[in-house]
CSV table of C-alpha atoms in Angstrom, one decimal:
chain,number,residue,atom,x,y,z
A,1,MET,CA,-16.8,3.5,12.7
A,2,THR,CA,-15.8,2.6,16.5
A,3,THR,CA,-15.3,5.5,18.7
A,4,ILE,CA,-12.1,5.3,21.0
A,5,SER,CA,-12.8,6.4,24.6
A,6,ALA,CA,-9.9,8.2,26.0
A,7,PRO,CA,-8.4,6.9,29.3
A,8,GLY,CA,-10.4,8.4,32.5
A,9,ASP,CA,-7.0,9.2,34.5
A,10,LEU,CA,-6.3,12.1,31.4
A,11,PRO,CA,-7.3,16.0,32.4
A,12,ARG,CA,-10.7,16.9,31.3
A,13,THR,CA,-10.4,21.0,32.1
A,14,LEU,CA,-7.6,23.5,31.3
A,15,GLY,CA,-6.8,24.0,34.8
A,16,ALA,CA,-6.2,20.3,35.1
A,17,LEU,CA,-4.2,20.3,32.2
A,18,ARG,CA,-1.7,22.8,33.1
A,19,ALA,CA,-1.1,20.9,36.7
A,20,SER,CA,-0.6,17.5,35.3
A,21,GLY,CA,2.3,19.3,33.3
A,22,HIS,CA,1.6,18.9,30.1
A,23,VAL,CA,3.8,20.7,27.6
A,24,ALA,CA,2.3,22.0,24.0
A,25,LYS,CA,3.8,20.9,20.9
A,26,THR,CA,3.4,21.3,17.3
A,27,VAL,CA,2.5,18.6,15.2
A,28,LYS,CA,6.3,18.8,13.9
A,29,ALA,CA,7.9,19.1,16.7
A,30,GLU,CA,5.6,16.2,18.0
A,31,LEU,CA,6.4,14.0,15.0
A,32,ARG,CA,10.5,15.0,15.5
A,33,ASP,CA,10.8,14.2,19.3
A,34,ASN,CA,8.5,10.6,19.2
A,35,LEU,CA,10.9,9.8,16.0
A,36,LEU,CA,14.0,10.5,17.7
A,37,THR,CA,13.0,8.6,20.6
A,38,ARG,CA,12.2,5.5,18.5
A,39,MET,CA,15.4,5.6,16.7
A,40,ARG,CA,17.3,6.1,20.1
A,41,ALA,CA,15.7,2.7,21.4
A,42,GLY,CA,16.1,0.6,18.0
A,43,GLU,CA,12.4,0.4,17.7
A,44,GLU,CA,10.6,0.1,14.1
A,45,ARG,CA,9.9,3.4,12.8
A,46,PHE,CA,7.5,2.6,9.4
A,47,PRO,CA,6.1,-1.0,10.4
A,48,GLY,CA,4.9,-2.8,7.0
A,49,ILE,CA,7.1,-0.6,4.5
A,50,ILE,CA,9.2,-2.9,2.6
A,51,GLY,CA,12.4,-2.2,0.6
A,52,PHE,CA,12.9,1.6,1.4
A,53,ASP,CA,15.3,1.2,4.2
A,54,ALA,CA,18.1,2.4,2.6
A,55,THR,CA,17.0,4.7,0.3
A,56,VAL,CA,13.3,6.6,0.9
A,57,LEU,CA,13.0,6.3,4.3
A,58,PRO,CA,16.2,8.0,5.1
A,59,GLN,CA,14.8,10.8,3.3
A,60,VAL,CA,11.6,10.9,4.9
A,61,GLU,CA,13.1,10.7,8.6
A,62,ARG,CA,15.5,13.8,7.4
A,63,ALA,CA,12.1,15.4,5.9
A,64,ILE,CA,10.3,14.7,9.5
A,65,LEU,CA,13.6,16.2,11.5
A,66,ALA,CA,13.7,19.5,9.6
A,67,GLY,CA,9.9,19.9,10.0
A,68,HIS,CA,9.6,19.8,6.4
A,69,ASP,CA,6.3,19.4,4.4
A,70,ILE,CA,6.7,16.3,2.2
A,71,VAL,CA,5.7,15.4,-1.7
A,72,LEU,CA,6.1,11.9,-2.6
A,73,LEU,CA,7.0,11.1,-6.3
A,74,GLY,CA,6.3,7.5,-7.7
A,75,GLU,CA,5.2,5.2,-10.2
A,76,ARG,CA,1.6,3.7,-9.2
A,77,GLY,CA,2.0,0.6,-6.3
A,78,GLN,CA,5.0,1.8,-5.0
A,79,GLY,CA,3.5,2.4,-1.4
A,80,LYS,CA,3.3,5.8,-1.3
A,81,THR,CA,0.0,5.9,0.3
A,82,ARG,CA,1.1,3.3,2.6
A,83,LEU,CA,4.1,5.1,3.6
A,84,ILE,CA,2.2,8.1,4.4
A,85,ARG,CA,-0.1,6.3,6.5
A,86,THR,CA,2.5,4.7,8.8
A,87,ILE,CA,4.0,8.4,9.4
A,88,VAL,CA,0.5,8.8,11.9
A,89,GLN,CA,2.1,6.4,14.5
A,90,LEU,CA,4.6,8.9,15.2
A,91,LEU,CA,1.9,11.2,16.8
A,92,ASP,CA,1.2,11.1,20.3
A,93,GLU,CA,-1.5,8.5,21.1
A,94,TRP,CA,-3.9,11.0,22.6
A,95,THR,CA,-3.8,15.0,22.4
A,96,PRO,CA,-5.7,17.3,24.0
A,97,ILE,CA,-8.4,19.5,22.7
A,98,VAL,CA,-10.5,22.2,23.7
A,99,GLU,CA,-13.9,20.4,23.9
A,100,GLY,CA,-16.3,20.5,20.7
A,101,CYS,CA,-13.5,22.7,18.4
A,102,GLU,CA,-14.3,21.9,14.8
A,103,ILE,CA,-10.1,22.6,14.0
A,104,ASN,CA,-8.8,21.1,17.2
A,105,ASP,CA,-7.6,23.8,19.0
A,106,HIS,CA,-5.1,23.3,21.8
A,107,PRO,CA,-6.4,24.4,25.2
A,108,TYR,CA,-3.3,26.4,25.6
A,109,ARG,CA,-3.7,28.4,22.8
A,110,PRO,CA,-7.1,28.3,21.0
A,111,VAL,CA,-7.1,30.2,17.6
A,112,CYS,CA,-10.8,30.1,16.5
A,113,SER,CA,-13.3,32.8,17.6
A,114,ARG,CA,-15.7,30.2,19.3
A,115,CYS,CA,-12.8,28.8,21.4
A,116,ARG,CA,-11.1,32.2,22.2
A,117,ARG,CA,-14.8,33.1,23.6
A,118,LEU,CA,-15.1,30.0,25.7
A,119,ALA,CA,-11.7,30.5,27.1
A,120,ASP,CA,-12.5,34.0,28.2
A,121,GLU,CA,-15.7,32.5,29.7
A,122,HIS,CA,-14.3,29.7,31.3
A,123,GLY,CA,-10.9,30.1,32.2
A,124,ASP,CA,-9.2,27.2,33.8
A,125,ALA,CA,-13.2,25.7,34.0
A,126,LEU,CA,-12.6,25.3,30.1
A,127,ALA,CA,-13.7,21.9,28.9
A,128,VAL,CA,-10.8,19.7,27.4
A,129,SER,CA,-11.4,16.2,25.3
A,130,TRP,CA,-8.6,13.8,24.3
A,131,LYS,CA,-8.4,13.0,20.4
A,132,PRO,CA,-6.6,9.9,19.4
A,133,ARG,CA,-3.8,9.9,16.9
A,134,ASP,CA,-5.7,7.8,14.1
A,135,GLU,CA,-8.7,10.7,14.1
A,136,ARG,CA,-5.4,13.7,13.4
A,137,TYR,CA,-5.2,12.6,9.8
A,138,ALA,CA,-7.3,13.2,6.8
A,139,GLU,CA,-6.8,12.0,3.7
A,140,LYS,CA,-8.1,13.2,0.2
A,141,LEU,CA,-7.7,12.3,-3.3
A,142,ALA,CA,-6.8,14.6,-5.7
A,143,THR,CA,-9.7,15.0,-8.7
A,144,PRO,CA,-10.5,18.4,-10.6
A,145,ASP,CA,-14.1,18.4,-9.2
A,146,VAL,CA,-12.4,19.3,-6.0
A,147,SER,CA,-13.2,22.9,-5.1
A,148,VAL,CA,-11.5,25.7,-2.1
A,149,GLY,CA,-14.7,25.0,-0.1
A,150,ASP,CA,-13.8,21.1,0.3
A,151,LEU,CA,-10.2,21.7,1.1
A,152,ILE,CA,-10.5,25.1,3.0
A,153,GLY,CA,-13.7,25.9,3.8
A,154,ASP,CA,-16.9,28.1,2.7
A,155,VAL,CA,-19.6,30.0,4.0
A,156,ASP,CA,-22.2,27.8,5.7
A,157,PRO,CA,-25.8,29.2,4.5
A,158,ILE,CA,-27.8,27.3,6.6
A,159,LYS,CA,-25.4,29.6,10.0
A,160,VAL,CA,-26.5,32.5,7.9
A,161,ALA,CA,-29.6,31.7,7.8
A,162,GLU,CA,-30.4,31.3,11.5
A,163,GLY,CA,-29.5,34.7,12.0
A,164,ARG,CA,-25.8,35.0,12.2
A,165,ALA,CA,-24.3,38.0,10.5
A,166,LEU,CA,-22.7,37.2,7.0
A,167,GLY,CA,-19.3,38.7,8.3
A,168,ASP,CA,-19.4,36.6,11.7
A,169,PRO,CA,-16.5,34.3,11.4
A,170,GLU,CA,-18.7,31.4,13.0
A,171,THR,CA,-20.5,31.4,9.7
A,172,VAL,CA,-17.8,29.8,8.0
A,173,HIS,CA,-17.9,25.7,7.0
A,174,TYR,CA,-14.2,24.6,7.6
A,175,GLY,CA,-12.9,22.3,5.0
A,176,LEU,CA,-10.7,19.5,5.0
A,177,VAL,CA,-7.4,21.3,5.8
A,178,PRO,CA,-8.4,23.2,9.3
A,179,ARG,CA,-10.4,20.4,10.3
A,180,THR,CA,-7.5,18.4,10.7
A,181,ASN,CA,-5.4,21.3,12.6
A,182,ARG,CA,-3.0,19.5,14.7
A,183,GLY,CA,-2.6,16.9,12.7
A,184,ILE,CA,-1.4,15.3,9.2
A,185,VAL,CA,-3.2,16.0,5.9
A,186,ALA,CA,-2.1,13.7,2.8
A,187,ILE,CA,-3.2,14.8,-0.8
A,188,ASN,CA,-3.3,11.5,-3.4
A,189,GLU,CA,-2.2,12.6,-6.9
A,190,LEU,CA,-1.4,16.1,-6.4
A,191,PRO,CA,-1.2,17.3,-9.7
A,192,ASP,CA,-4.5,16.1,-10.8
A,193,LEU,CA,-5.8,19.1,-8.6
A,194,ALA,CA,-7.1,22.1,-10.5
A,195,GLU,CA,-4.1,24.6,-10.5
A,196,ARG,CA,-6.9,27.4,-9.2
A,197,ILE,CA,-7.3,25.1,-6.1
A,198,GLN,CA,-3.5,24.3,-5.9
A,199,VAL,CA,-3.2,27.9,-5.5
A,200,ALA,CA,-5.7,27.9,-2.1
A,201,LEU,CA,-2.9,25.8,-0.6
A,202,LEU,CA,-0.3,28.2,-0.7
A,203,ASN,CA,-0.7,30.1,2.5
A,204,VAL,CA,-1.3,27.0,4.3
A,205,LEU,CA,2.2,25.9,3.4
A,206,GLU,CA,4.0,28.7,3.9
A,207,GLU,CA,1.8,31.5,6.1
A,208,ARG,CA,0.1,28.4,7.8
A,209,ASP,CA,-3.1,30.6,7.6
A,210,ILE,CA,-6.5,30.0,5.8
A,211,GLN,CA,-8.5,32.6,3.9
A,212,VAL,CA,-12.3,31.9,3.1
A,213,ARG,CA,-14.4,34.3,0.4
A,214,GLY,CA,-13.7,37.9,1.9
A,215,TYR,CA,-13.6,36.9,5.7
A,216,VAL,CA,-10.7,38.3,7.8
A,217,LEU,CA,-9.4,35.5,9.4
A,218,ARG,CA,-5.8,35.0,10.6
A,219,MET,CA,-6.1,31.4,11.7
A,220,PRO,CA,-2.4,29.8,12.3
A,221,LEU,CA,-2.8,26.1,11.3
A,222,ASP,CA,-0.7,23.6,12.5
A,223,LEU,CA,-0.2,20.4,10.6
A,224,LEU,CA,2.0,18.5,8.3
A,225,LEU,CA,0.7,18.0,4.7
A,226,VAL,CA,2.0,15.3,2.7
A,227,ALA,CA,1.0,14.9,-0.8
A,228,SER,CA,1.9,12.0,-3.4
A,229,ALA,CA,2.2,12.2,-7.5
A,230,ASN,CA,3.0,10.2,-10.2
A,231,PRO,CA,6.5,11.3,-12.3
A,232,GLU,CA,4.6,11.3,-15.4
A,233,ASP,CA,1.8,13.1,-14.3
A,234,TYR,CA,3.7,15.5,-12.3
A,235,THR,CA,5.2,16.4,-15.9
A,236,ASN,CA,2.7,16.0,-18.4
A,237,ARG,CA,-0.6,15.0,-17.4
A,238,GLY,CA,-0.9,17.4,-14.8
A,239,ARG,CA,1.1,19.8,-12.8
A,240,ILE,CA,2.2,21.2,-9.7
A,241,ILE,CA,2.5,24.9,-9.9
A,242,THR,CA,5.7,26.4,-9.2
A,243,PRO,CA,5.3,28.5,-6.0
A,244,LEU,CA,3.2,25.2,-4.3
A,245,LYS,CA,6.3,23.5,-5.3
A,246,ASP,CA,8.5,25.5,-4.0
A,247,ARG,CA,7.0,25.3,-0.4
A,248,PHE,CA,6.8,21.6,0.0
A,249,GLY,CA,10.7,21.2,2.1
A,250,ALA,CA,11.5,17.7,1.0
A,251,GLU,CA,10.7,16.0,-2.2
A,252,VAL,CA,10.9,12.1,-1.8
A,253,ARG,CA,11.4,9.4,-5.0
A,254,THR,CA,9.6,6.3,-4.2
A,255,HIS,CA,10.7,3.0,-6.0
A,256,TYR,CA,9.8,-0.7,-7.0
A,257,PRO,CA,11.3,-3.6,-4.7
A,258,LEU,CA,15.3,-3.2,-5.9
A,259,ASP,CA,15.6,-7.2,-5.6
A,260,LEU,CA,14.0,-10.3,-5.6
A,261,ASP,CA,13.8,-10.7,-1.5
A,262,ALA,CA,12.2,-7.7,-1.4
A,263,GLU,CA,9.7,-8.4,-3.6
A,264,LEU,CA,9.0,-11.8,-2.2
A,265,SER,CA,8.3,-9.7,1.0
A,266,VAL,CA,5.8,-7.3,-0.5
A,267,VAL,CA,4.0,-10.3,-2.2
A,268,THR,CA,4.0,-12.0,1.4
A,269,GLN,CA,2.5,-9.4,3.3
A,270,GLU,CA,0.2,-8.4,0.8
A,271,ALA,CA,-1.4,-11.0,-0.7
A,272,LEU,CA,-3.2,-12.2,2.1
A,273,ILE,CA,-6.8,-14.3,1.6
A,274,ILE,CA,-9.1,-13.0,4.4
A,275,TRP,CA,-12.2,-14.5,4.6
A,276,GLY,CA,-14.4,-15.9,7.5
A,277,ASP,CA,-13.0,-17.6,10.3
A,278,ASP,CA,-14.9,-20.8,9.0
A,279,ALA,CA,-14.1,-20.7,5.2
A,280,VAL,CA,-12.0,-22.5,3.1
A,281,SER,CA,-8.3,-20.9,2.9
A,282,ALA,CA,-5.5,-22.0,0.4
A,283,ALA,CA,-2.2,-22.5,0.9
A,284,LEU,CA,0.5,-21.1,-1.1
A,285,PRO,CA,3.8,-23.0,-1.3
A,286,ASP,CA,7.1,-20.8,-1.2
A,287,HIS,CA,8.1,-21.6,-4.8
A,288,LEU,CA,4.8,-20.4,-6.3
A,289,VAL,CA,5.2,-16.9,-4.2
A,290,GLU,CA,8.9,-16.7,-5.9
A,291,VAL,CA,7.2,-17.5,-9.2
A,292,ILE,CA,4.8,-14.4,-9.2
A,293,ALA,CA,7.6,-12.3,-7.6
A,294,ARG,CA,10.0,-13.4,-10.6
A,295,PHE,CA,6.9,-12.9,-13.1
A,296,THR,CA,6.2,-9.5,-11.6
A,297,ARG,CA,9.9,-8.4,-11.9
A,298,HIS,CA,10.2,-9.8,-15.5
A,299,VAL,CA,6.9,-7.8,-16.4
A,300,ARG,CA,8.3,-4.8,-15.0
A,301,GLU,CA,11.6,-5.5,-17.3
A,302,SER,CA,9.8,-6.4,-20.5
A,303,PRO,CA,10.4,-3.8,-23.6
A,304,ALA,CA,7.2,-5.0,-24.4
A,305,VAL,CA,5.7,-2.7,-21.1
A,306,ASP,CA,5.1,1.2,-21.3
A,307,GLN,CA,8.0,1.6,-18.2
A,308,ARG,CA,6.3,5.1,-17.9
A,309,SER,CA,3.4,3.4,-16.5
A,310,GLY,CA,5.1,1.1,-13.9
A,311,VAL,CA,4.2,-1.9,-12.9
A,312,SER,CA,2.1,-1.6,-9.7
A,313,ALA,CA,2.9,-3.8,-6.7
A,314,ARG,CA,-1.0,-4.7,-6.8
A,315,PHE,CA,-0.2,-6.5,-9.7
A,316,ALA,CA,1.7,-9.5,-7.6
A,317,VAL,CA,-1.0,-9.0,-4.8
A,318,SER,CA,-3.7,-9.9,-7.2
A,319,ALA,CA,-1.7,-12.7,-8.9
A,320,ALA,CA,-1.2,-14.4,-5.5
A,321,GLU,CA,-4.8,-14.0,-4.7
A,322,THR,CA,-5.9,-15.5,-8.0
A,323,VAL,CA,-3.6,-18.5,-8.0
A,324,ALA,CA,-4.8,-19.0,-4.0
A,325,ALA,CA,-8.6,-18.7,-5.5
A,326,SER,CA,-8.0,-20.9,-8.0
A,327,ALA,CA,-6.9,-23.7,-5.5
A,328,VAL,CA,-9.9,-23.0,-3.1
A,329,ARG,CA,-12.2,-23.4,-6.3
A,330,ARG,CA,-10.6,-26.9,-7.2
A,331,ALA,CA,-10.7,-28.0,-3.3
A,332,ALA,CA,-14.7,-27.1,-3.8
A,333,LEU,CA,-15.5,-28.9,-7.1
A,334,VAL,CA,-13.5,-32.0,-6.5
A,335,GLY,CA,-13.8,-32.7,-3.1
A,336,GLU,CA,-10.2,-31.8,-1.4
A,337,GLU,CA,-10.1,-30.8,2.3
A,338,VAL,CA,-7.5,-28.5,2.1
A,339,ALA,CA,-6.7,-26.5,-0.7
A,340,VAL,CA,-3.1,-26.5,-2.0
A,341,ALA,CA,-2.1,-23.8,-5.1
A,342,ARG,CA,-0.4,-26.0,-7.9
A,343,VAL,CA,1.3,-25.1,-11.1
A,344,ALA,CA,-1.9,-26.0,-12.8
A,345,ASP,CA,-3.2,-22.8,-11.2
A,346,LEU,CA,-0.6,-20.5,-12.9
A,347,PRO,CA,-2.6,-19.8,-16.0
A,348,SER,CA,-5.7,-18.2,-14.0
A,349,ILE,CA,-3.1,-15.4,-13.6
A,350,VAL,CA,-3.0,-13.8,-17.2
A,351,PRO,CA,-6.4,-12.9,-17.6
A,352,ALA,CA,-6.9,-11.6,-14.0
A,353,VAL,CA,-3.9,-9.3,-14.4
A,354,GLN,CA,-4.1,-8.5,-18.2
A,355,GLY,CA,-5.7,-5.0,-17.4
A,356,LYS,CA,-3.3,-4.0,-15.3
A,357,VAL,CA,-0.3,-3.6,-17.6
A,358,GLU,CA,0.3,-0.9,-20.2
A,359,PHE,CA,2.0,-2.0,-23.2
A,360,GLU,CA,3.8,-0.5,-26.0
A,361,SER,CA,1.4,0.4,-28.9
A,362,SER,CA,3.4,-2.1,-31.3
A,363,GLU,CA,2.6,-5.1,-28.8
A,364,GLU,CA,-1.7,-4.7,-29.6
A,365,GLY,CA,-3.0,-8.1,-29.6
A,366,ARG,CA,-0.1,-9.9,-28.2
A,367,GLU,CA,-0.7,-8.8,-24.6
A,368,ALA,CA,-1.9,-12.5,-23.5
A,369,GLU,CA,1.0,-14.1,-25.2
A,370,ILE,CA,3.8,-11.9,-23.7
A,371,LEU,CA,2.5,-12.5,-19.9
A,372,GLU,CA,2.2,-15.8,-20.7
A,373,HIS,CA,5.9,-16.5,-22.0
A,374,LEU,CA,6.7,-14.1,-19.4
A,375,LEU,CA,5.2,-16.5,-16.6
A,376,ARG,CA,6.7,-19.3,-18.1
A,377,ARG,CA,10.3,-17.5,-17.9
A,378,ALA,CA,9.3,-17.1,-13.9
A,379,VAL,CA,8.7,-20.6,-13.7
A,380,ALA,CA,11.7,-21.9,-15.5
A,381,ASP,CA,13.9,-19.3,-13.2
A,382,THR,CA,12.3,-20.4,-9.8
A,383,PHE,CA,13.1,-23.8,-11.0
A,384,ARG,CA,16.6,-23.7,-11.3
A,385,SER,CA,16.9,-21.6,-8.2
A,386,ARG,CA,15.1,-23.6,-6.0
A,387,LEU,CA,15.8,-27.4,-7.8
A,388,GLY,CA,19.0,-27.1,-9.8
A,389,GLY,CA,21.1,-28.7,-7.6
A,390,VAL,CA,18.9,-31.5,-7.0
A,391,ASP,CA,19.3,-34.9,-9.0
A,392,LEU,CA,16.0,-35.4,-10.7
A,393,THR,CA,17.5,-38.3,-13.1
A,394,PRO,CA,15.0,-40.6,-11.6
A,395,LEU,CA,12.2,-38.5,-12.1
A,396,VAL,CA,12.9,-38.3,-15.7
A,397,ASP,CA,14.2,-42.0,-15.8
A,398,LEU,CA,10.2,-42.9,-14.5
A,399,PHE,CA,8.9,-41.4,-17.8
A,400,ASN,CA,11.5,-42.5,-20.0
A,401,GLU,CA,10.2,-46.0,-18.8
A,402,GLY,CA,7.1,-45.5,-19.9
A,403,ALA,CA,5.1,-43.5,-17.6
A,404,SER,CA,2.9,-40.5,-18.2
A,405,VAL,CA,0.9,-38.1,-15.9
A,406,GLU,CA,-1.6,-36.2,-16.4
A,407,THR,CA,-2.7,-32.9,-14.4
A,408,GLY,CA,-4.8,-29.9,-14.7
A,409,GLU,CA,-6.8,-27.2,-12.6
A,410,LEU,CA,-9.7,-29.6,-11.4
A,411,ILE,CA,-7.3,-32.7,-10.6
A,412,PRO,CA,-7.2,-33.4,-7.3
A,413,ALA,CA,-4.0,-33.9,-5.4
A,414,THR,CA,-4.5,-37.5,-4.4
A,415,GLU,CA,-5.4,-38.7,-8.2
A,416,LEU,CA,-2.3,-36.9,-9.4
A,417,LEU,CA,0.0,-38.9,-7.2
A,418,ALA,CA,-2.0,-41.9,-7.9
A,419,ARG,CA,-1.4,-41.9,-11.6
A,420,LEU,CA,2.5,-41.6,-10.8
A,421,GLY,CA,2.8,-44.0,-8.2
A,422,THR,CA,6.1,-44.4,-6.4
A,423,VAL,CA,8.0,-41.3,-7.2
A,424,PRO,CA,11.7,-41.8,-6.5
A,425,GLY,CA,13.6,-38.6,-4.3
A,426,LEU,CA,10.2,-37.1,-3.8
A,427,GLY,CA,11.5,-36.7,-0.4
A,428,ARG,CA,14.4,-34.7,-1.4
A,429,LEU,CA,12.6,-32.8,-4.0
A,430,LEU,CA,9.9,-31.3,-1.4
A,431,THR,CA,12.6,-30.4,1.0
A,432,ALA,CA,14.6,-28.7,-1.2
A,433,LEU,CA,11.3,-26.8,-2.0
A,434,GLY,CA,11.3,-25.7,2.0
A,435,ILE,CA,8.2,-28.6,2.3
A,436,ASP,CA,9.2,-30.3,5.2
A,437,GLU,CA,8.5,-34.1,5.8
A,438,GLY,CA,6.5,-33.7,8.8
A,439,ALA,CA,4.4,-31.4,7.0
A,440,GLU,CA,3.6,-33.1,3.7
A,441,THR,CA,0.1,-33.6,2.8
A,442,PRO,CA,-1.5,-34.8,-0.7
A,443,GLY,CA,-2.0,-31.2,-1.6
A,444,LEU,CA,1.7,-30.1,-0.7
A,445,ALA,CA,3.6,-33.4,-2.0
A,446,ALA,CA,1.4,-32.9,-5.4
A,447,ALA,CA,2.5,-28.9,-5.6
A,448,GLY,CA,6.0,-29.6,-5.4
A,449,LEU,CA,5.7,-32.9,-7.9
A,450,GLU,CA,3.9,-30.6,-10.6
A,451,PHE,CA,6.3,-28.1,-9.9
A,452,ALA,CA,9.2,-30.3,-10.9
A,453,LEU,CA,7.6,-31.7,-13.8
A,454,GLU,CA,6.8,-28.4,-15.2
A,455,GLY,CA,10.5,-27.4,-14.6
A,456,LEU,CA,11.5,-30.4,-16.3
A,457,TYR,CA,9.3,-29.6,-19.1
A,458,LEU,CA,10.4,-26.0,-19.8
A,459,LEU,CA,13.8,-27.4,-19.7
A,460,ARG,CA,13.3,-30.0,-22.5
A,461,ARG,CA,13.8,-33.1,-20.6
A,462,LEU,CA,10.1,-34.1,-20.9
A,463,SER,CA,7.4,-33.5,-22.9
A,464,LYS,CA,4.1,-31.9,-22.4
A,465,GLU,CA,0.7,-32.3,-24.1
A,466,GLN,CA,-1.5,-29.2,-23.8
A,467,LEU,CA,-5.1,-30.2,-23.8
A,468,PRO,CA,-7.9,-27.8,-23.7
A,469,ASP,CA,-8.6,-28.4,-20.0
A,470,ARG,CA,-5.8,-30.4,-18.7
A,471,SER,CA,-1.7,-31.1,-19.3
A,472,VAL,CA,0.1,-34.7,-20.0
A,473,TYR,CA,3.4,-35.1,-19.2
A,474,GLY,CA,5.2,-37.6,-20.8
A,475,ALA,CA,9.0,-39.0,-22.0
A,476,LYS,CA,11.0,-36.4,-24.3
């Protein structure tokens, strides 16, 4: 992990910090002030969050302005963790702490016994260090084996063995929550946390202090606690105990993208194939991204799918990455210089994502068949959307005159184009798909043409013979 060095002009002692005019704020006041500053300046508050502008984000903003701890409820893959992480960007870039403090005490008001002792000894010479915003965030996945010691703290036997008295507060090894004092603590899947462990968080949320075994500790904590939960787990598999629910100031429901445009934006943002600079990468044409987005929405709305489980955004991301990887594989095997995804790569999606979907028990054994059908529907819908207004009669006539074309996952783009020869109206077709004439390459031309052929087949204007490793399009 790379350590970020604080700017050299920041104060390094308590006296210098006071002289600089620094004002101490609580975490919630800091978040509130920075959020208001961004609002007034018209700046983006939650970068990378798509589809929540009119629904979820206003609720989160109201919770931050009200100084509330937050619990986010939503099915898997709705961006809950990503949203929590963006809140970190509302913290100050740097914040002062007593140098060496385990719980990030503010130099103006130290709360642990060590820092209070140092403050008494050194006065204005108390050493100050600076913590970047990214180090003021901690995230814990709640699992049944998480202990109170993990979250709050426990007696450190090594410190006791070194000769310190058992009742000495400095023998405590602090857990995740106090170590993130003056920051943001996120607990994912909170209902999976054992109920007796949830009890340990009651004081943190209300009294803002911690209790460790029999120690008399009054250690006021300054933090924002944000939790996430699946509504199904929230009510059935696990639960958030009632006193803890009552201590969260705001409950916010998340959701999947409400429209196709938001779905497309999520896929485009998340499905990035990132390899080395000198590695082969694949172009994923816009019409195939739309097919994947429509496919995801069809699966999400299908009565054959268990709606209580949901269909994660990771489903669409995996689908897009699989299609791109299929194109890269073809390029490597047949010697294409540029890898471009085509319709022939779409069948690779089904086995890759089948495990990401929970089906109704009545559909057992038909999972692949259902996904293949929904994928064909997505292709047909995208064809109507993109090429519904384009006259493809000259292309159909070409087949009626006896032409046929063979395509498949391992057939190069140049070979596909050569087998069909001159295609009347190919330029108009590619323009309708958003493929500019100047950017046209054999791969993109083949991707557009193959998409048109598959759409014409699905609309029953062409025939298609499906062979083990290839397909042959011909006249109806």
